[in-house]
Amino acid sequence: MRVLIVGPLGGHSTTATKIAMDRGAKVAQVDTLDQATAYLRAGRGADLLLVDLSLDIGALLAANAAEHITVPVVACGVNPRPSAAADAIRAGAKEFIPLPADPELIAAVLAAVSDDDRPMIARDPSMLSVIEFAERVAPSEASVLITGESGVGKEVMARHLHRKSKRAAKAFVSVNCAAIPENLLESELFGHEKGAFTGAVARRVGKFEEAHGGTLLLDEITEMDARLQAKLLRALQEREIDRVGGTAPVKVDIRVIATSNRDLQKAVREGVFREDLLFRLNVVNLALPPLRERPKDALALAEHFLKKYAKANGIEHRPLSEPAKAQIASRQWPGNVRELENAMHRAVLMADGPEIGPDAIRMPDGSSLSASSGGVARQAAEAAEAATQTMVGRTVAEVEQDLILDTLDHCLGNRTHAANILGISIRTLRNKLKLYNDQGITIPAPGETRAGAA
Ligand SMILES: Nc1ncnc2c1ncn2[C@@H]1O[C@H](COP(=O)(O)OP(=O)(O)OP(=O)(O)O)[C@@H](O)[C@H]1O
Ligand SMILES: [Mg+2]
């Protein structure tokens, strides 16, 4: 995790730096907004900006946006005017931290934007053998493709590979190809030269160059359009890239890890993904099994998350009761580790008594694990029947809207997971949601259902 402090932070920047460094972050500091933008442009890299509230945060975000630079901003200030923190958030800051900073608060903010320090938990033989294989190939320079359903831990695995590689001391840079709008992705990956487009007031170094010497994670690689796939292929073959609007190629030394939750062979057959690119990326394939095929992991992970969230919420740790354990091990977990993690988080907050029983483990729809166990197939059949009965007389668009929003509720607002279940691309899903939103229809926010926070 790389943090860039912008401004004097009311004299508290030394303390803030120390707190962040104690949590394993690399910290740099600049004084002005212009210096911050120049720092990012140069590809020196930051995962988070801590910006002094007295600076014009809106202007900084606008300057970054004009140059296609996306980095989360957290505002910090001493005794701010009551409206100043709200203004910063309105201008686009993700959080506000009052100074002098509470170390726990800084740590929580760092943890929220970065996955760096999440350990890989594994106990099931199927997962242990994937990890063993991963550790054997980690020191090589081979490209690795990590596949598996949404929420199985592909990103956790990518970070693990980097930690076990010869590049561990160098940068780990990750780009989520699905989350960045198509027209900005090229610049994000390859950078651009001054004048490449309106707003390109100076050279900007992209993620390929930022990752020089280290590892570049291309998350959700299948979401890249055909032209970018061609450009990526060239980058991997030649080990050099062309900045947008650039005239001379730039050499890069990187190890590429890509992830996808789609069936890539199928994507190739359908003509949406280049076969030659798949061959390039798929030198080593790590296929992560879904959680339902790793019953021993389910329990180990459940216990890990219960401890983690009890600690984070300052609640005493409660062990799982025997019936709860049995149900966790036998459940299907369609949302994999992410769903289990959310369920355990809720259980920590809901449980009372000495143990966590099945009642505390809620499904996203609010029913408890105990009420739904054993009846998944029956419930699905009933739901399907109810759905067909209410479909007649409605337009396809209406039914589609219900299906999309219900699925999103089921996935607790997780776009990637919902798109996966629906069999559409995350971009298509986002476009539809935007449409609904424009029509004034309530959309579940990430981590929530339409009924509210989960
Ligand atoms: N083996 C593991 N040990 C500890 N935590 C895990 C493990 N696997 C997954 N997690 C946690 O589960 C969540 C989902 O994991 P991750 O983001 O790596 O999944 P993913 O496969 O990349 O999902 P997606 O396809 O949606 O991007 C994260 O919060 C992660 O920390
Ligand atoms: Mg992921």
CSV table of N, CA and C in Angstrom, one decimal, residues 287-390:
chain,number,residue,atom,x,y,z
A,287,ALA,N,-6.6,-22.8,-11.2
A,287,ALA,CA,-8.0,-22.8,-11.2
A,287,ALA,C,-8.4,-23.0,-9.7
A,288,LEU,N,-9.0,-22.0,-9.2
A,288,LEU,CA,-9.4,-22.1,-7.7
A,288,LEU,C,-10.8,-22.7,-7.6
A,289,PRO,N,-10.9,-23.8,-6.8
A,289,PRO,CA,-12.2,-24.5,-6.7
A,289,PRO,C,-13.2,-23.6,-5.9
A,290,PRO,N,-14.5,-23.7,-6.3
A,290,PRO,CA,-15.5,-23.0,-5.5
A,290,PRO,C,-15.5,-23.5,-4.0
A,291,LEU,N,-16.0,-22.6,-3.2
A,291,LEU,CA,-15.9,-22.9,-1.7
A,291,LEU,C,-16.7,-24.2,-1.4
A,292,ARG,N,-17.8,-24.5,-2.1
A,292,ARG,CA,-18.6,-25.6,-1.8
A,292,ARG,C,-17.8,-26.9,-2.0
A,293,GLU,N,-16.7,-26.9,-2.7
A,293,GLU,CA,-15.9,-28.1,-2.9
A,293,GLU,C,-14.7,-28.1,-1.9
A,294,ARG,N,-14.7,-27.1,-1.0
A,294,ARG,CA,-13.6,-27.0,0.0
A,294,ARG,C,-14.2,-27.0,1.4
A,295,PRO,N,-14.9,-28.0,1.8
A,295,PRO,CA,-15.6,-27.9,3.1
A,295,PRO,C,-14.7,-27.6,4.3
A,296,LYS,N,-13.4,-28.1,4.3
A,296,LYS,CA,-12.5,-27.8,5.4
A,296,LYS,C,-12.2,-26.3,5.4
A,297,ASP,N,-12.1,-25.7,4.2
A,297,ASP,CA,-11.8,-24.3,4.1
A,297,ASP,C,-12.9,-23.5,4.7
A,298,ALA,N,-14.1,-23.9,4.4
A,298,ALA,CA,-15.3,-23.1,4.9
A,298,ALA,C,-15.2,-22.9,6.4
A,299,LEU,N,-14.9,-24.0,7.1
A,299,LEU,CA,-14.9,-23.8,8.6
A,299,LEU,C,-13.7,-23.0,9.0
A,300,ALA,N,-12.5,-23.2,8.4
A,300,ALA,CA,-11.3,-22.5,8.8
A,300,ALA,C,-11.5,-21.0,8.5
A,301,LEU,N,-12.1,-20.7,7.3
A,301,LEU,CA,-12.4,-19.3,7.0
A,301,LEU,C,-13.4,-18.7,7.9
A,302,ALA,N,-14.5,-19.4,8.2
A,302,ALA,CA,-15.5,-18.9,9.1
A,302,ALA,C,-14.9,-18.5,10.4
A,303,GLU,N,-14.1,-19.3,11.0
A,303,GLU,CA,-13.5,-19.0,12.3
A,303,GLU,C,-12.5,-17.8,12.2
A,304,HIS,N,-11.8,-17.7,11.0
A,304,HIS,CA,-10.9,-16.6,10.8
A,304,HIS,C,-11.7,-15.3,10.8
A,305,PHE,N,-12.8,-15.3,10.0
A,305,PHE,CA,-13.6,-14.1,9.8
A,305,PHE,C,-14.3,-13.7,11.2
A,306,LEU,N,-14.8,-14.7,11.9
A,306,LEU,CA,-15.4,-14.4,13.2
A,306,LEU,C,-14.4,-13.6,14.1
A,307,LYS,N,-13.2,-14.1,14.2
A,307,LYS,CA,-12.2,-13.4,15.0
A,307,LYS,C,-11.9,-12.0,14.5
A,308,LYS,N,-11.8,-12.0,13.2
A,308,LYS,CA,-11.4,-10.7,12.6
A,308,LYS,C,-12.5,-9.6,12.8
A,309,TYR,N,-13.8,-10.0,12.6
A,309,TYR,CA,-14.8,-9.0,12.8
A,309,TYR,C,-15.1,-8.7,14.3
A,310,ALA,N,-14.9,-9.7,15.1
A,310,ALA,CA,-15.1,-9.4,16.6
A,310,ALA,C,-14.1,-8.4,17.0
A,311,LYS,N,-12.9,-8.6,16.6
A,311,LYS,CA,-11.8,-7.6,16.9
A,311,LYS,C,-12.1,-6.3,16.4
A,312,ALA,N,-12.5,-6.2,15.1
A,312,ALA,CA,-12.7,-4.9,14.4
A,312,ALA,C,-13.9,-4.2,15.1
A,313,ASN,N,-14.8,-4.9,15.6
A,313,ASN,CA,-16.0,-4.2,16.2
A,313,ASN,C,-15.9,-4.1,17.8
A,314,GLY,N,-14.7,-4.6,18.3
A,314,GLY,CA,-14.6,-4.5,19.7
A,314,GLY,C,-15.5,-5.4,20.5
A,315,ILE,N,-15.9,-6.5,19.9
A,315,ILE,CA,-16.9,-7.5,20.5
A,315,ILE,C,-16.1,-8.7,20.9
A,316,GLU,N,-16.5,-9.3,22.0
A,316,GLU,CA,-15.8,-10.5,22.5
A,316,GLU,C,-16.0,-11.7,21.5
A,317,HIS,N,-15.0,-12.4,21.2
A,317,HIS,CA,-15.1,-13.5,20.3
A,317,HIS,C,-15.9,-14.6,20.8
A,318,ARG,N,-16.9,-15.1,20.0
A,318,ARG,CA,-17.7,-16.3,20.3
A,318,ARG,C,-17.4,-17.4,19.4
A,319,PRO,N,-17.3,-18.6,19.9
A,319,PRO,CA,-17.1,-19.7,18.9
A,319,PRO,C,-18.4,-20.2,18.3
A,320,LEU,N,-18.3,-20.9,17.2
A,320,LEU,CA,-19.4,-21.5,16.5
A,320,LEU,C,-20.0,-22.7,17.3
A,321,SER,N,-21.3,-22.8,17.3
A,321,SER,CA,-21.8,-24.0,17.9
A,321,SER,C,-21.7,-25.2,17.0
A,322,GLU,N,-21.8,-26.4,17.5
A,322,GLU,CA,-21.6,-27.6,16.6
A,322,GLU,C,-22.6,-27.6,15.4
A,323,PRO,N,-23.9,-27.3,15.7
A,323,PRO,CA,-24.9,-27.3,14.5
A,323,PRO,C,-24.5,-26.2,13.5
A,324,ALA,N,-24.0,-25.1,14.0
A,324,ALA,CA,-23.6,-24.0,13.0
A,324,ALA,C,-22.5,-24.5,12.2
A,325,LYS,N,-21.5,-25.2,12.8
A,325,LYS,CA,-20.3,-25.7,12.0
A,325,LYS,C,-20.8,-26.6,10.9
A,326,ALA,N,-21.7,-27.5,11.3
A,326,ALA,CA,-22.2,-28.5,10.4
A,326,ALA,C,-22.8,-27.9,9.2
A,327,GLN,N,-23.6,-26.8,9.4
A,327,GLN,CA,-24.3,-26.1,8.3
A,327,GLN,C,-23.3,-25.3,7.5
A,328,ILE,N,-22.3,-24.7,8.1
A,328,ILE,CA,-21.4,-24.0,7.3
A,328,ILE,C,-20.7,-24.9,6.3
A,329,ALA,N,-20.3,-26.1,6.8
A,329,ALA,CA,-19.5,-27.0,6.0
A,329,ALA,C,-20.4,-27.6,4.9
A,330,SER,N,-21.7,-27.7,5.1
A,330,SER,CA,-22.5,-28.3,4.0
A,330,SER,C,-23.2,-27.3,3.1
A,331,ARG,N,-23.1,-26.1,3.4
A,331,ARG,CA,-23.8,-25.1,2.6
A,331,ARG,C,-23.2,-24.9,1.2
A,332,GLN,N,-24.0,-24.4,0.2
A,332,GLN,CA,-23.4,-24.3,-1.1
A,332,GLN,C,-22.6,-23.0,-1.3
A,333,TRP,N,-22.8,-22.0,-0.6
A,333,TRP,CA,-22.1,-20.7,-0.7
A,333,TRP,C,-21.9,-20.3,-2.2
A,334,PRO,N,-23.0,-19.9,-2.8
A,334,PRO,CA,-22.9,-19.5,-4.2
A,334,PRO,C,-22.0,-18.3,-4.4
A,335,GLY,N,-21.9,-17.4,-3.4
A,335,GLY,CA,-21.0,-16.2,-3.5
A,335,GLY,C,-19.6,-16.5,-2.9
A,336,ASN,N,-19.4,-17.8,-2.7
A,336,ASN,CA,-18.0,-18.2,-2.2
A,336,ASN,C,-17.5,-17.5,-1.0
A,337,VAL,N,-16.2,-17.3,-0.9
A,337,VAL,CA,-15.6,-16.7,0.3
A,337,VAL,C,-16.2,-15.4,0.7
A,338,ARG,N,-16.5,-14.6,-0.4
A,338,ARG,CA,-17.0,-13.2,-0.1
A,338,ARG,C,-18.4,-13.4,0.7
A,339,GLU,N,-19.2,-14.3,0.2
A,339,GLU,CA,-20.5,-14.5,0.9
A,339,GLU,C,-20.3,-15.0,2.3
A,340,LEU,N,-19.4,-15.9,2.5
A,340,LEU,CA,-19.2,-16.5,3.8
A,340,LEU,C,-18.7,-15.3,4.7
A,341,GLU,N,-17.8,-14.5,4.2
A,341,GLU,CA,-17.2,-13.4,5.0
A,341,GLU,C,-18.3,-12.4,5.4
A,342,ASN,N,-19.2,-12.1,4.5
A,342,ASN,CA,-20.3,-11.2,4.8
A,342,ASN,C,-21.2,-11.8,5.9
A,343,ALA,N,-21.5,-13.2,5.7
A,343,ALA,CA,-22.4,-13.8,6.7
A,343,ALA,C,-21.8,-13.9,8.1
A,344,MET,N,-20.4,-14.1,8.1
A,344,MET,CA,-19.8,-14.1,9.5
A,344,MET,C,-19.7,-12.7,10.1
A,345,HIS,N,-19.6,-11.7,9.2
A,345,HIS,CA,-19.6,-10.3,9.7
A,345,HIS,C,-20.9,-10.0,10.4
A,346,ARG,N,-22.0,-10.4,9.7
A,346,ARG,CA,-23.4,-10.2,10.3
A,346,ARG,C,-23.5,-11.0,11.5
A,347,ALA,N,-23.0,-12.3,11.5
A,347,ALA,CA,-23.2,-13.1,12.7
A,347,ALA,C,-22.6,-12.5,13.9
A,348,VAL,N,-21.4,-11.9,13.7
A,348,VAL,CA,-20.7,-11.3,14.9
A,348,VAL,C,-21.6,-10.2,15.5
A,349,LEU,N,-22.2,-9.5,14.6
A,349,LEU,CA,-23.0,-8.3,15.1
A,349,LEU,C,-24.3,-8.8,15.7
A,350,MET,N,-24.9,-9.9,15.2
A,350,MET,CA,-26.2,-10.3,15.7
A,350,MET,C,-26.2,-11.3,16.8
A,351,ALA,N,-25.1,-12.0,17.0
A,351,ALA,CA,-25.1,-13.1,18.0
A,351,ALA,C,-25.3,-12.6,19.4
A,352,ASP,N,-26.0,-13.4,20.3
A,352,ASP,CA,-25.9,-13.2,21.7
A,352,ASP,C,-25.8,-14.6,22.3
A,353,GLY,N,-25.5,-14.6,23.6
A,353,GLY,CA,-25.2,-15.9,24.2
A,353,GLY,C,-23.8,-16.3,24.0
A,354,PRO,N,-23.4,-17.5,24.6
A,354,PRO,CA,-22.0,-17.8,24.6
A,354,PRO,C,-21.5,-18.3,23.2
A,355,GLU,N,-22.3,-18.8,22.4
A,355,GLU,CA,-21.9,-19.4,21.1
A,355,GLU,C,-22.6,-18.7,19.9
A,356,ILE,N,-22.1,-18.9,18.7
A,356,ILE,CA,-22.8,-18.5,17.5
A,356,ILE,C,-23.5,-19.7,16.9
A,357,GLY,N,-24.8,-19.6,17.0
A,357,GLY,CA,-25.6,-20.7,16.5
A,357,GLY,C,-26.1,-20.5,15.1
A,358,PRO,N,-26.8,-21.4,14.4
A,358,PRO,CA,-27.3,-21.3,13.1
A,358,PRO,C,-28.2,-20.1,12.9
A,359,ASP,N,-28.9,-19.7,14.0
A,359,ASP,CA,-29.8,-18.6,13.8
A,359,ASP,C,-29.2,-17.3,13.5
A,360,ALA,N,-27.9,-17.1,14.0
A,360,ALA,CA,-27.2,-15.9,13.8
A,360,ALA,C,-26.7,-15.7,12.4
A,361,ILE,N,-26.6,-16.9,11.7
A,361,ILE,CA,-26.0,-16.8,10.4
A,361,ILE,C,-27.1,-16.6,9.4
A,362,ARG,N,-27.3,-15.4,9.0
A,362,ARG,CA,-28.4,-15.0,8.1
A,362,ARG,C,-28.0,-15.1,6.6
A,363,MET,N,-28.9,-15.4,5.8
A,363,MET,CA,-28.7,-15.4,4.4
A,363,MET,C,-29.0,-13.9,4.0
A,364,PRO,N,-28.6,-13.6,2.8
A,364,PRO,CA,-28.8,-12.2,2.3
A,364,PRO,C,-30.3,-11.8,2.3
A,365,ASP,N,-31.2,-12.7,2.1
A,365,ASP,CA,-32.6,-12.4,2.1
A,365,ASP,C,-33.2,-12.3,3.5
A,366,GLY,N,-32.4,-12.5,4.5
A,366,GLY,CA,-32.8,-12.3,5.9
A,366,GLY,C,-33.3,-13.6,6.5
A,367,SER,N,-33.4,-14.7,5.8
A,367,SER,CA,-33.8,-16.0,6.4
A,367,SER,C,-32.6,-16.6,7.0
A,368,SER,N,-32.7,-17.3,8.1
A,368,SER,CA,-31.6,-17.9,8.8
A,368,SER,C,-31.1,-19.2,8.1
A,369,LEU,N,-29.9,-19.5,8.3
A,369,LEU,CA,-29.3,-20.7,7.7
A,369,LEU,C,-30.1,-21.9,8.2
A,370,SER,N,-30.6,-21.9,9.4
A,370,SER,CA,-31.3,-23.1,9.9
A,370,SER,C,-32.6,-23.3,9.2
A,371,ALA,N,-33.3,-22.2,8.9
A,371,ALA,CA,-34.6,-22.3,8.2
A,371,ALA,C,-34.4,-22.8,6.8
A,372,SER,N,-33.3,-22.5,6.2
A,372,SER,CA,-33.2,-22.8,4.7
A,372,SER,C,-32.4,-24.1,4.4
A,373,SER,N,-31.8,-24.7,5.4
A,373,SER,CA,-30.9,-25.8,5.1
A,373,SER,C,-31.6,-27.0,4.5
A,374,GLY,N,-31.0,-27.6,3.6
A,374,GLY,CA,-31.6,-28.8,3.0
A,374,GLY,C,-32.7,-28.6,2.0
A,375,GLY,N,-33.2,-27.3,1.9
A,375,GLY,CA,-34.3,-27.1,1.0
A,375,GLY,C,-33.9,-26.2,-0.1
A,376,VAL,N,-32.6,-26.1,-0.4
A,376,VAL,CA,-32.2,-25.1,-1.5
A,376,VAL,C,-32.9,-25.4,-2.8
A,377,ALA,N,-32.9,-26.7,-3.2
A,377,ALA,CA,-33.5,-27.1,-4.5
A,377,ALA,C,-35.0,-26.8,-4.5
A,378,ARG,N,-35.7,-27.1,-3.3
A,378,ARG,CA,-37.1,-26.9,-3.2
A,378,ARG,C,-37.4,-25.4,-3.3
A,379,GLN,N,-36.6,-24.6,-2.6
A,379,GLN,CA,-36.8,-23.2,-2.6
A,379,GLN,C,-36.6,-22.6,-4.0
A,380,ALA,N,-35.6,-23.1,-4.7
A,380,ALA,CA,-35.4,-22.6,-6.1
A,380,ALA,C,-36.5,-22.9,-7.0
A,381,ALA,N,-37.1,-24.2,-6.8
A,381,ALA,CA,-38.2,-24.6,-7.6
A,381,ALA,C,-39.4,-23.7,-7.4
A,382,GLU,N,-39.6,-23.4,-6.1
A,382,GLU,CA,-40.8,-22.6,-5.7
A,382,GLU,C,-40.6,-21.2,-6.3
A,383,ALA,N,-39.4,-20.7,-6.2
A,383,ALA,CA,-39.2,-19.3,-6.6
A,383,ALA,C,-39.4,-19.3,-8.1
A,384,ALA,N,-38.9,-20.3,-8.9
A,384,ALA,CA,-39.1,-20.3,-10.3
A,384,ALA,C,-40.5,-20.4,-10.7
A,385,GLU,N,-41.3,-21.2,-9.9
A,385,GLU,CA,-42.7,-21.3,-10.2
A,385,GLU,C,-43.4,-19.9,-10.0
A,386,ALA,N,-43.1,-19.3,-8.8
A,386,ALA,CA,-43.7,-18.0,-8.5
A,386,ALA,C,-43.4,-17.0,-9.6
A,387,ALA,N,-42.2,-17.1,-10.1
A,387,ALA,CA,-41.7,-16.1,-11.1
A,387,ALA,C,-42.5,-16.3,-12.4
A,388,THR,N,-42.7,-17.6,-12.9
A,388,THR,CA,-43.4,-17.7,-14.2
A,388,THR,C,-44.8,-17.3,-14.0
A,389,GLN,N,-45.4,-17.5,-12.8
A,389,GLN,CA,-46.8,-17.1,-12.7
A,389,GLN,C,-47.0,-15.6,-12.8
A,390,THR,N,-46.0,-14.8,-12.3
A,390,THR,CA,-46.1,-13.4,-12.4
A,390,THR,C,-45.6,-12.8,-13.6
